C-alpha cells in the first residue's frame, strides 16, 4: 500500500494559519476527539489558535490526547500562540452531555463558534442479521449524536457560527455488512441539509465531510484481510487510504469565513471512491 507523509501539512502550518486570520481566539467543540480524525481536527484547530473542547466517551484517552496535543504545540516552532485543548467525557447519545460540553467551552473561554459532530461507530452485520440492539446503537451514536450536537450548537453559536458533521462515502455507496452504518450516514447527509435550512435563520452554517477510507482505528480491520484490502484499494481511484491530516483541510475551510456562503454542502475526501 502506498503511504503518505505522516504530516503533509507540517511545512506550511504558518501559511495555512495566515489563510484563516479570523480563527485565533475562536472556540470549537469536537466530539470523538480522543483519536483518529477527531484528534487531528482538535490539533489542527489548536495550531491555528482555536481553543478546543474535545469530547469522547473514552475520557481517559480523551484527556491523554488533549495533554499530548497541548505539549506538542507548545514546543512546535511553527506554531505561535496555540489554542488550548481541553478533554471532557461525552456520550453523544445523551443530549444533556452535549450541553455540558458547551458549558465547559463557555466557562473556560466565554464563547463558542464552531461545532464538529465527529464521533461515530462502524459496526459490521449482514443486513439479514442486524440485531435490534445493533441498529439502535448505530442510529443513536451516528444520527442522534449529530442531531443532539447540532441542537446544543444552535443554542450557543451566534451569527457566523459553523457546524460540520462527519458523514461518509457510505451515505452514497453501500458496503456489504455495513447496512446499519450506511443507513446512518445517509441519514446524516439529509440531516445536514435540514439543519442548514433551519439554522440558516440564525446565520449558522451546517456542512458535512464525506470521507472515504481514512487510516484510523476504525479501518484497521481491513489491513488484516489482504483480499478485502486489495479490493477496497482497487475501488479507490487514488489507490491508497487517506490520512486524517488530509481531511483537516476540508474541515478548516468549512468552518472558516472563506466558506461563509457555503451551507448544506458536502465535501468528499475519498480519493475519488464515491464514483466507483
Ligand atoms: N475512518 C474512516 O475511514 C471513515 C470514513 C468515513 C467516515 N468516517 C467517520 O468519521 C468520523 C471519525 O472516524 P474515525 O475513523 O476517526 O473514528 P475512530 O474510531 O478513530 O474515532 C471515533 C471516536 O469516537 C468515539 N465515540 C464512539 N462512540 C461515542 C459516543 N457514544 N460518544 C462519544 N464518543 C464516542 C470513540 O471513542 C473514538 O474516540 C466517524 O463519524 C466516522 O463514521 C470515518
PDB file of N, CA, C and O in Angstrom, residues 139-189:
ATOM      1  N   UNK A 139     -27.794   3.991  15.086  1.00  0.00           N
ATOM      2  CA  UNK A 139     -28.550   5.227  14.823  1.00  0.00           C
ATOM      3  C   UNK A 139     -28.416   6.203  15.991  1.00  0.00           C
ATOM      4  O   UNK A 139     -28.349   7.422  15.791  1.00  0.00           O
ATOM      5  N   UNK A 140     -28.364   5.662  17.209  1.00  0.00           N
ATOM      6  CA  UNK A 140     -28.209   6.543  18.385  1.00  0.00           C
ATOM      7  C   UNK A 140     -26.910   7.339  18.291  1.00  0.00           C
ATOM      8  O   UNK A 140     -26.899   8.562  18.446  1.00  0.00           O
ATOM      9  N   UNK A 141     -25.793   6.642  18.052  1.00  0.00           N
ATOM     10  CA  UNK A 141     -24.493   7.327  18.041  1.00  0.00           C
ATOM     11  C   UNK A 141     -24.349   8.185  16.783  1.00  0.00           C
ATOM     12  O   UNK A 141     -24.029   9.379  16.851  1.00  0.00           O
ATOM     13  N   UNK A 142     -24.592   7.580  15.635  1.00  0.00           N
ATOM     14  CA  UNK A 142     -24.242   8.257  14.370  1.00  0.00           C
ATOM     15  C   UNK A 142     -25.259   9.307  13.934  1.00  0.00           C
ATOM     16  O   UNK A 142     -24.897  10.249  13.222  1.00  0.00           O
ATOM     17  N   UNK A 143     -26.521   9.134  14.326  1.00  0.00           N
ATOM     18  CA  UNK A 143     -27.541  10.099  13.874  1.00  0.00           C
ATOM     19  C   UNK A 143     -28.000  10.991  15.041  1.00  0.00           C
ATOM     20  O   UNK A 143     -27.890  12.213  14.970  1.00  0.00           O
ATOM     21  N   UNK A 144     -28.483  10.367  16.118  1.00  0.00           N
ATOM     22  CA  UNK A 144     -28.898  11.200  17.262  1.00  0.00           C
ATOM     23  C   UNK A 144     -27.712  11.994  17.800  1.00  0.00           C
ATOM     24  O   UNK A 144     -27.864  13.141  18.223  1.00  0.00           O
ATOM     25  N   UNK A 145     -26.528  11.391  17.777  1.00  0.00           N
ATOM     26  CA  UNK A 145     -25.335  12.098  18.258  1.00  0.00           C
ATOM     27  C   UNK A 145     -25.099  13.392  17.494  1.00  0.00           C
ATOM     28  O   UNK A 145     -24.674  14.396  18.065  1.00  0.00           O
ATOM     29  N   UNK A 146     -25.385  13.361  16.193  1.00  0.00           N
ATOM     30  CA  UNK A 146     -25.235  14.563  15.359  1.00  0.00           C
ATOM     31  C   UNK A 146     -26.360  15.555  15.651  1.00  0.00           C
ATOM     32  O   UNK A 146     -26.134  16.761  15.816  1.00  0.00           O
ATOM     33  N   UNK A 147     -27.579  15.037  15.746  1.00  0.00           N
ATOM     34  CA  UNK A 147     -28.727  15.924  15.998  1.00  0.00           C
ATOM     35  C   UNK A 147     -28.586  16.632  17.350  1.00  0.00           C
ATOM     36  O   UNK A 147     -28.750  17.855  17.440  1.00  0.00           O
ATOM     37  N   UNK A 148     -28.249  15.865  18.403  1.00  0.00           N
ATOM     38  CA  UNK A 148     -28.133  16.474  19.736  1.00  0.00           C
ATOM     39  C   UNK A 148     -26.993  17.497  19.770  1.00  0.00           C
ATOM     40  O   UNK A 148     -27.095  18.538  20.418  1.00  0.00           O
ATOM     41  N   UNK A 149     -25.914  17.183  19.065  1.00  0.00           N
ATOM     42  CA  UNK A 149     -24.806  18.145  18.994  1.00  0.00           C
ATOM     43  C   UNK A 149     -25.243  19.431  18.312  1.00  0.00           C
ATOM     44  O   UNK A 149     -24.940  20.539  18.770  1.00  0.00           O
ATOM     45  N   UNK A 150     -25.965  19.274  17.207  1.00  0.00           N
ATOM     46  CA  UNK A 150     -26.421  20.461  16.470  1.00  0.00           C
ATOM     47  C   UNK A 150     -27.404  21.271  17.308  1.00  0.00           C
ATOM     48  O   UNK A 150     -27.418  22.510  17.241  1.00  0.00           O
ATOM     49  N   UNK A 151     -28.228  20.582  18.109  1.00  0.00           N
ATOM     50  CA  UNK A 151     -29.173  21.314  18.967  1.00  0.00           C
ATOM     51  C   UNK A 151     -28.422  22.152  20.002  1.00  0.00           C
ATOM     52  O   UNK A 151     -28.771  23.321  20.242  1.00  0.00           O
ATOM     53  N   UNK A 152     -27.402  21.554  20.614  1.00  0.00           N
ATOM     54  CA  UNK A 152     -26.617  22.318  21.594  1.00  0.00           C
ATOM     55  C   UNK A 152     -25.904  23.479  20.901  1.00  0.00           C
ATOM     56  O   UNK A 152     -25.874  24.607  21.408  1.00  0.00           O
ATOM     57  N   UNK A 153     -25.351  23.200  19.718  1.00  0.00           N
ATOM     58  CA  UNK A 153     -24.659  24.253  18.973  1.00  0.00           C
ATOM     59  C   UNK A 153     -25.623  25.385  18.628  1.00  0.00           C
ATOM     60  O   UNK A 153     -25.283  26.567  18.756  1.00  0.00           O
ATOM     61  N   UNK A 154     -26.828  25.022  18.221  1.00  0.00           N
ATOM     62  CA  UNK A 154     -27.813  26.042  17.814  1.00  0.00           C
ATOM     63  C   UNK A 154     -28.158  26.967  18.986  1.00  0.00           C
ATOM     64  O   UNK A 154     -28.433  28.150  18.794  1.00  0.00           O
ATOM     65  N   UNK A 155     -28.102  26.414  20.203  1.00  0.00           N
ATOM     66  CA  UNK A 155     -28.405  27.240  21.389  1.00  0.00           C
ATOM     67  C   UNK A 155     -27.300  28.240  21.677  1.00  0.00           C
ATOM     68  O   UNK A 155     -27.546  29.288  22.253  1.00  0.00           O
ATOM     69  N   UNK A 156     -26.064  27.922  21.292  1.00  0.00           N
ATOM     70  CA  UNK A 156     -24.943  28.731  21.774  1.00  0.00           C
ATOM     71  C   UNK A 156     -24.098  29.402  20.700  1.00  0.00           C
ATOM     72  O   UNK A 156     -23.378  30.355  21.002  1.00  0.00           O
ATOM     73  N   UNK A 157     -24.143  28.900  19.463  1.00  0.00           N
ATOM     74  CA  UNK A 157     -23.369  29.561  18.406  1.00  0.00           C
ATOM     75  C   UNK A 157     -24.108  30.817  17.979  1.00  0.00           C
ATOM     76  O   UNK A 157     -25.326  30.811  17.831  1.00  0.00           O
ATOM     77  N   UNK A 158     -23.377  31.856  17.766  1.00  0.00           N
ATOM     78  CA  UNK A 158     -24.021  33.080  17.280  1.00  0.00           C
ATOM     79  C   UNK A 158     -23.983  33.142  15.765  1.00  0.00           C
ATOM     80  O   UNK A 158     -23.548  32.193  15.082  1.00  0.00           O
ATOM     81  N   UNK A 159     -24.424  34.259  15.236  1.00  0.00           N
ATOM     82  CA  UNK A 159     -24.361  34.520  13.796  1.00  0.00           C
ATOM     83  C   UNK A 159     -22.919  34.345  13.324  1.00  0.00           C
ATOM     84  O   UNK A 159     -21.993  34.823  13.972  1.00  0.00           O
ATOM     85  N   UNK A 160     -22.723  33.626  12.233  1.00  0.00           N
ATOM     86  CA  UNK A 160     -21.368  33.351  11.746  1.00  0.00           C
ATOM     87  C   UNK A 160     -20.805  32.043  12.275  1.00  0.00           C
ATOM     88  O   UNK A 160     -19.722  31.620  11.868  1.00  0.00           O
ATOM     89  N   UNK A 161     -21.544  31.398  13.191  1.00  0.00           N
ATOM     90  CA  UNK A 161     -21.095  30.101  13.706  1.00  0.00           C
ATOM     91  C   UNK A 161     -21.191  29.021  12.635  1.00  0.00           C
ATOM     92  O   UNK A 161     -21.928  29.165  11.654  1.00  0.00           O
ATOM     93  N   UNK A 162     -20.440  27.943  12.841  1.00  0.00           N
ATOM     94  CA  UNK A 162     -20.428  26.889  11.822  1.00  0.00           C
ATOM     95  C   UNK A 162     -20.407  25.511  12.473  1.00  0.00           C
ATOM     96  O   UNK A 162     -19.708  25.291  13.463  1.00  0.00           O
ATOM     97  N   UNK A 163     -21.180  24.613  11.889  1.00  0.00           N
ATOM     98  CA  UNK A 163     -21.236  23.216  12.330  1.00  0.00           C
ATOM     99  C   UNK A 163     -20.750  22.358  11.162  1.00  0.00           C
ATOM    100  O   UNK A 163     -21.113  22.621  10.008  1.00  0.00           O
ATOM    101  N   UNK A 164     -19.922  21.352  11.478  1.00  0.00           N
ATOM    102  CA  UNK A 164     -19.568  20.359  10.447  1.00  0.00           C
ATOM    103  C   UNK A 164     -19.879  18.971  10.999  1.00  0.00           C
ATOM    104  O   UNK A 164     -19.480  18.624  12.115  1.00  0.00           O
ATOM    105  N   UNK A 165     -20.617  18.199  10.223  1.00  0.00           N
ATOM    106  CA  UNK A 165     -20.945  16.817  10.576  1.00  0.00           C
ATOM    107  C   UNK A 165     -20.080  15.869   9.762  1.00  0.00           C
ATOM    108  O   UNK A 165     -19.764  16.149   8.611  1.00  0.00           O
ATOM    109  N   UNK A 166     -19.742  14.729  10.380  1.00  0.00           N
ATOM    110  CA  UNK A 166     -18.984  13.723   9.641  1.00  0.00           C
ATOM    111  C   UNK A 166     -19.945  12.704   9.055  1.00  0.00           C
ATOM    112  O   UNK A 166     -20.553  11.899   9.757  1.00  0.00           O
ATOM    113  N   UNK A 167     -20.075  12.766   7.755  1.00  0.00           N
ATOM    114  CA  UNK A 167     -20.861  11.782   7.026  1.00  0.00           C
ATOM    115  C   UNK A 167     -19.884  10.725   6.498  1.00  0.00           C
ATOM    116  O   UNK A 167     -18.913  10.396   7.185  1.00  0.00           O
ATOM    117  N   UNK A 168     -20.100  10.213   5.316  1.00  0.00           N
ATOM    118  CA  UNK A 168     -19.210   9.190   4.763  1.00  0.00           C
ATOM    119  C   UNK A 168     -19.557   8.956   3.307  1.00  0.00           C
ATOM    120  O   UNK A 168     -20.691   9.204   2.881  1.00  0.00           O
ATOM    121  N   UNK A 169     -18.578   8.417   2.579  1.00  0.00           N
ATOM    122  CA  UNK A 169     -18.888   7.946   1.228  1.00  0.00           C
ATOM    123  C   UNK A 169     -19.999   6.892   1.317  1.00  0.00           C
ATOM    124  O   UNK A 169     -20.769   6.697   0.374  1.00  0.00           O
ATOM    125  N   UNK A 170     -20.107   6.254   2.495  1.00  0.00           N
ATOM    126  CA  UNK A 170     -21.140   5.226   2.700  1.00  0.00           C
ATOM    127  C   UNK A 170     -22.551   5.810   2.746  1.00  0.00           C
ATOM    128  O   UNK A 170     -23.528   5.053   2.778  1.00  0.00           O
ATOM    129  N   UNK A 171     -22.675   7.136   2.757  1.00  0.00           N
ATOM    130  CA  UNK A 171     -24.005   7.745   2.633  1.00  0.00           C
ATOM    131  C   UNK A 171     -24.519   7.569   1.202  1.00  0.00           C
ATOM    132  O   UNK A 171     -25.725   7.599   0.952  1.00  0.00           O
ATOM    133  N   UNK A 172     -23.582   7.410   0.269  1.00  0.00           N
ATOM    134  CA  UNK A 172     -23.940   7.329  -1.165  1.00  0.00           C
ATOM    135  C   UNK A 172     -23.688   5.955  -1.758  1.00  0.00           C
ATOM    136  O   UNK A 172     -24.357   5.554  -2.701  1.00  0.00           O
ATOM    137  N   UNK A 173     -22.666   5.270  -1.265  1.00  0.00           N
ATOM    138  CA  UNK A 173     -22.272   3.963  -1.803  1.00  0.00           C
ATOM    139  C   UNK A 173     -22.419   2.911  -0.716  1.00  0.00           C
ATOM    140  O   UNK A 173     -21.852   3.074   0.357  1.00  0.00           O
ATOM    141  N   UNK A 174     -23.144   1.834  -0.991  1.00  0.00           N
ATOM    142  CA  UNK A 174     -23.340   0.825   0.056  1.00  0.00           C
ATOM    143  C   UNK A 174     -22.139  -0.117   0.133  1.00  0.00           C
ATOM    144  O   UNK A 174     -21.403  -0.289  -0.834  1.00  0.00           O
ATOM    145  N   UNK A 175     -21.963  -0.713   1.324  1.00  0.00           N
ATOM    146  CA  UNK A 175     -20.892  -1.690   1.538  1.00  0.00           C
ATOM    147  C   UNK A 175     -21.506  -2.926   2.168  1.00  0.00           C
ATOM    148  O   UNK A 175     -22.372  -2.816   3.039  1.00  0.00           O
ATOM    149  N   UNK A 176     -21.026  -4.084   1.752  1.00  0.00           N
ATOM    150  CA  UNK A 176     -21.503  -5.349   2.303  1.00  0.00           C
ATOM    151  C   UNK A 176     -21.253  -5.388   3.817  1.00  0.00           C
ATOM    152  O   UNK A 176     -20.148  -5.073   4.269  1.00  0.00           O
ATOM    153  N   UNK A 177     -22.264  -5.771   4.568  1.00  0.00           N
ATOM    154  CA  UNK A 177     -22.100  -5.912   6.013  1.00  0.00           C
ATOM    155  C   UNK A 177     -22.175  -4.599   6.777  1.00  0.00           C
ATOM    156  O   UNK A 177     -21.954  -4.570   7.991  1.00  0.00           O
ATOM    157  N   UNK A 178     -22.474  -3.518   6.084  1.00  0.00           N
ATOM    158  CA  UNK A 178     -22.493  -2.208   6.749  1.00  0.00           C
ATOM    159  C   UNK A 178     -23.841  -1.512   6.573  1.00  0.00           C
ATOM    160  O   UNK A 178     -23.918  -0.288   6.476  1.00  0.00           O
ATOM    161  N   UNK A 179     -24.909  -2.307   6.479  1.00  0.00           N
ATOM    162  CA  UNK A 179     -26.232  -1.732   6.231  1.00  0.00           C
ATOM    163  C   UNK A 179     -26.633  -0.687   7.264  1.00  0.00           C
ATOM    164  O   UNK A 179     -27.144   0.387   6.920  1.00  0.00           O
ATOM    165  N   UNK A 180     -26.405  -1.009   8.535  1.00  0.00           N
ATOM    166  CA  UNK A 180     -26.786  -0.066   9.594  1.00  0.00           C
ATOM    167  C   UNK A 180     -25.958   1.217   9.466  1.00  0.00           C
ATOM    168  O   UNK A 180     -26.483   2.332   9.566  1.00  0.00           O
ATOM    169  N   UNK A 181     -24.656   1.039   9.230  1.00  0.00           N
ATOM    170  CA  UNK A 181     -23.767   2.206   9.120  1.00  0.00           C
ATOM    171  C   UNK A 181     -24.154   3.061   7.912  1.00  0.00           C
ATOM    172  O   UNK A 181     -24.273   4.290   8.019  1.00  0.00           O
ATOM    173  N   UNK A 182     -24.347   2.408   6.757  1.00  0.00           N
ATOM    174  CA  UNK A 182     -24.691   3.167   5.541  1.00  0.00           C
ATOM    175  C   UNK A 182     -25.999   3.932   5.749  1.00  0.00           C
ATOM    176  O   UNK A 182     -26.115   5.100   5.344  1.00  0.00           O
ATOM    177  N   UNK A 183     -26.974   3.277   6.358  1.00  0.00           N
ATOM    178  CA  UNK A 183     -28.260   3.947   6.615  1.00  0.00           C
ATOM    179  C   UNK A 183     -28.051   5.147   7.536  1.00  0.00           C
ATOM    180  O   UNK A 183     -28.627   6.222   7.330  1.00  0.00           O
ATOM    181  N   UNK A 184     -27.186   4.963   8.548  1.00  0.00           N
ATOM    182  CA  UNK A 184     -26.966   6.072   9.499  1.00  0.00           C
ATOM    183  C   UNK A 184     -26.288   7.251   8.814  1.00  0.00           C
ATOM    184  O   UNK A 184     -26.621   8.409   9.068  1.00  0.00           O
ATOM    185  N   UNK A 185     -25.336   6.977   7.920  1.00  0.00           N
ATOM    186  CA  UNK A 185     -24.630   8.086   7.264  1.00  0.00           C
ATOM    187  C   UNK A 185     -25.501   8.744   6.192  1.00  0.00           C
ATOM    188  O   UNK A 185     -25.384   9.953   5.957  1.00  0.00           O
ATOM    189  N   UNK A 186     -26.393   7.958   5.555  1.00  0.00           N
ATOM    190  CA  UNK A 186     -27.357   8.570   4.631  1.00  0.00           C
ATOM    191  C   UNK A 186     -28.266   9.520   5.410  1.00  0.00           C
ATOM    192  O   UNK A 186     -28.632  10.601   4.928  1.00  0.00           O
ATOM    193  N   UNK A 187     -28.607   9.122   6.637  1.00  0.00           N
ATOM    194  CA  UNK A 187     -29.437   9.984   7.483  1.00  0.00           C
ATOM    195  C   UNK A 187     -28.679  11.264   7.843  1.00  0.00           C
ATOM    196  O   UNK A 187     -29.256  12.361   7.835  1.00  0.00           O
ATOM    197  N   UNK A 188     -27.392  11.137   8.137  1.00  0.00           N
ATOM    198  CA  UNK A 188     -26.586  12.336   8.453  1.00  0.00           C
ATOM    199  C   UNK A 188     -26.566  13.286   7.255  1.00  0.00           C
ATOM    200  O   UNK A 188     -26.670  14.512   7.412  1.00  0.00           O
ATOM    201  N   UNK A 189     -26.463  12.706   6.069  1.00  0.00           N
ATOM    202  CA  UNK A 189     -26.434  13.513   4.848  1.00  0.00           C
ATOM    203  C   UNK A 189     -27.697  14.394   4.763  1.00  0.00           C
ATOM    204  O   UNK A 189     -27.614  15.611   4.569  1.00  0.00           O
TER     205      UNK A 189
END
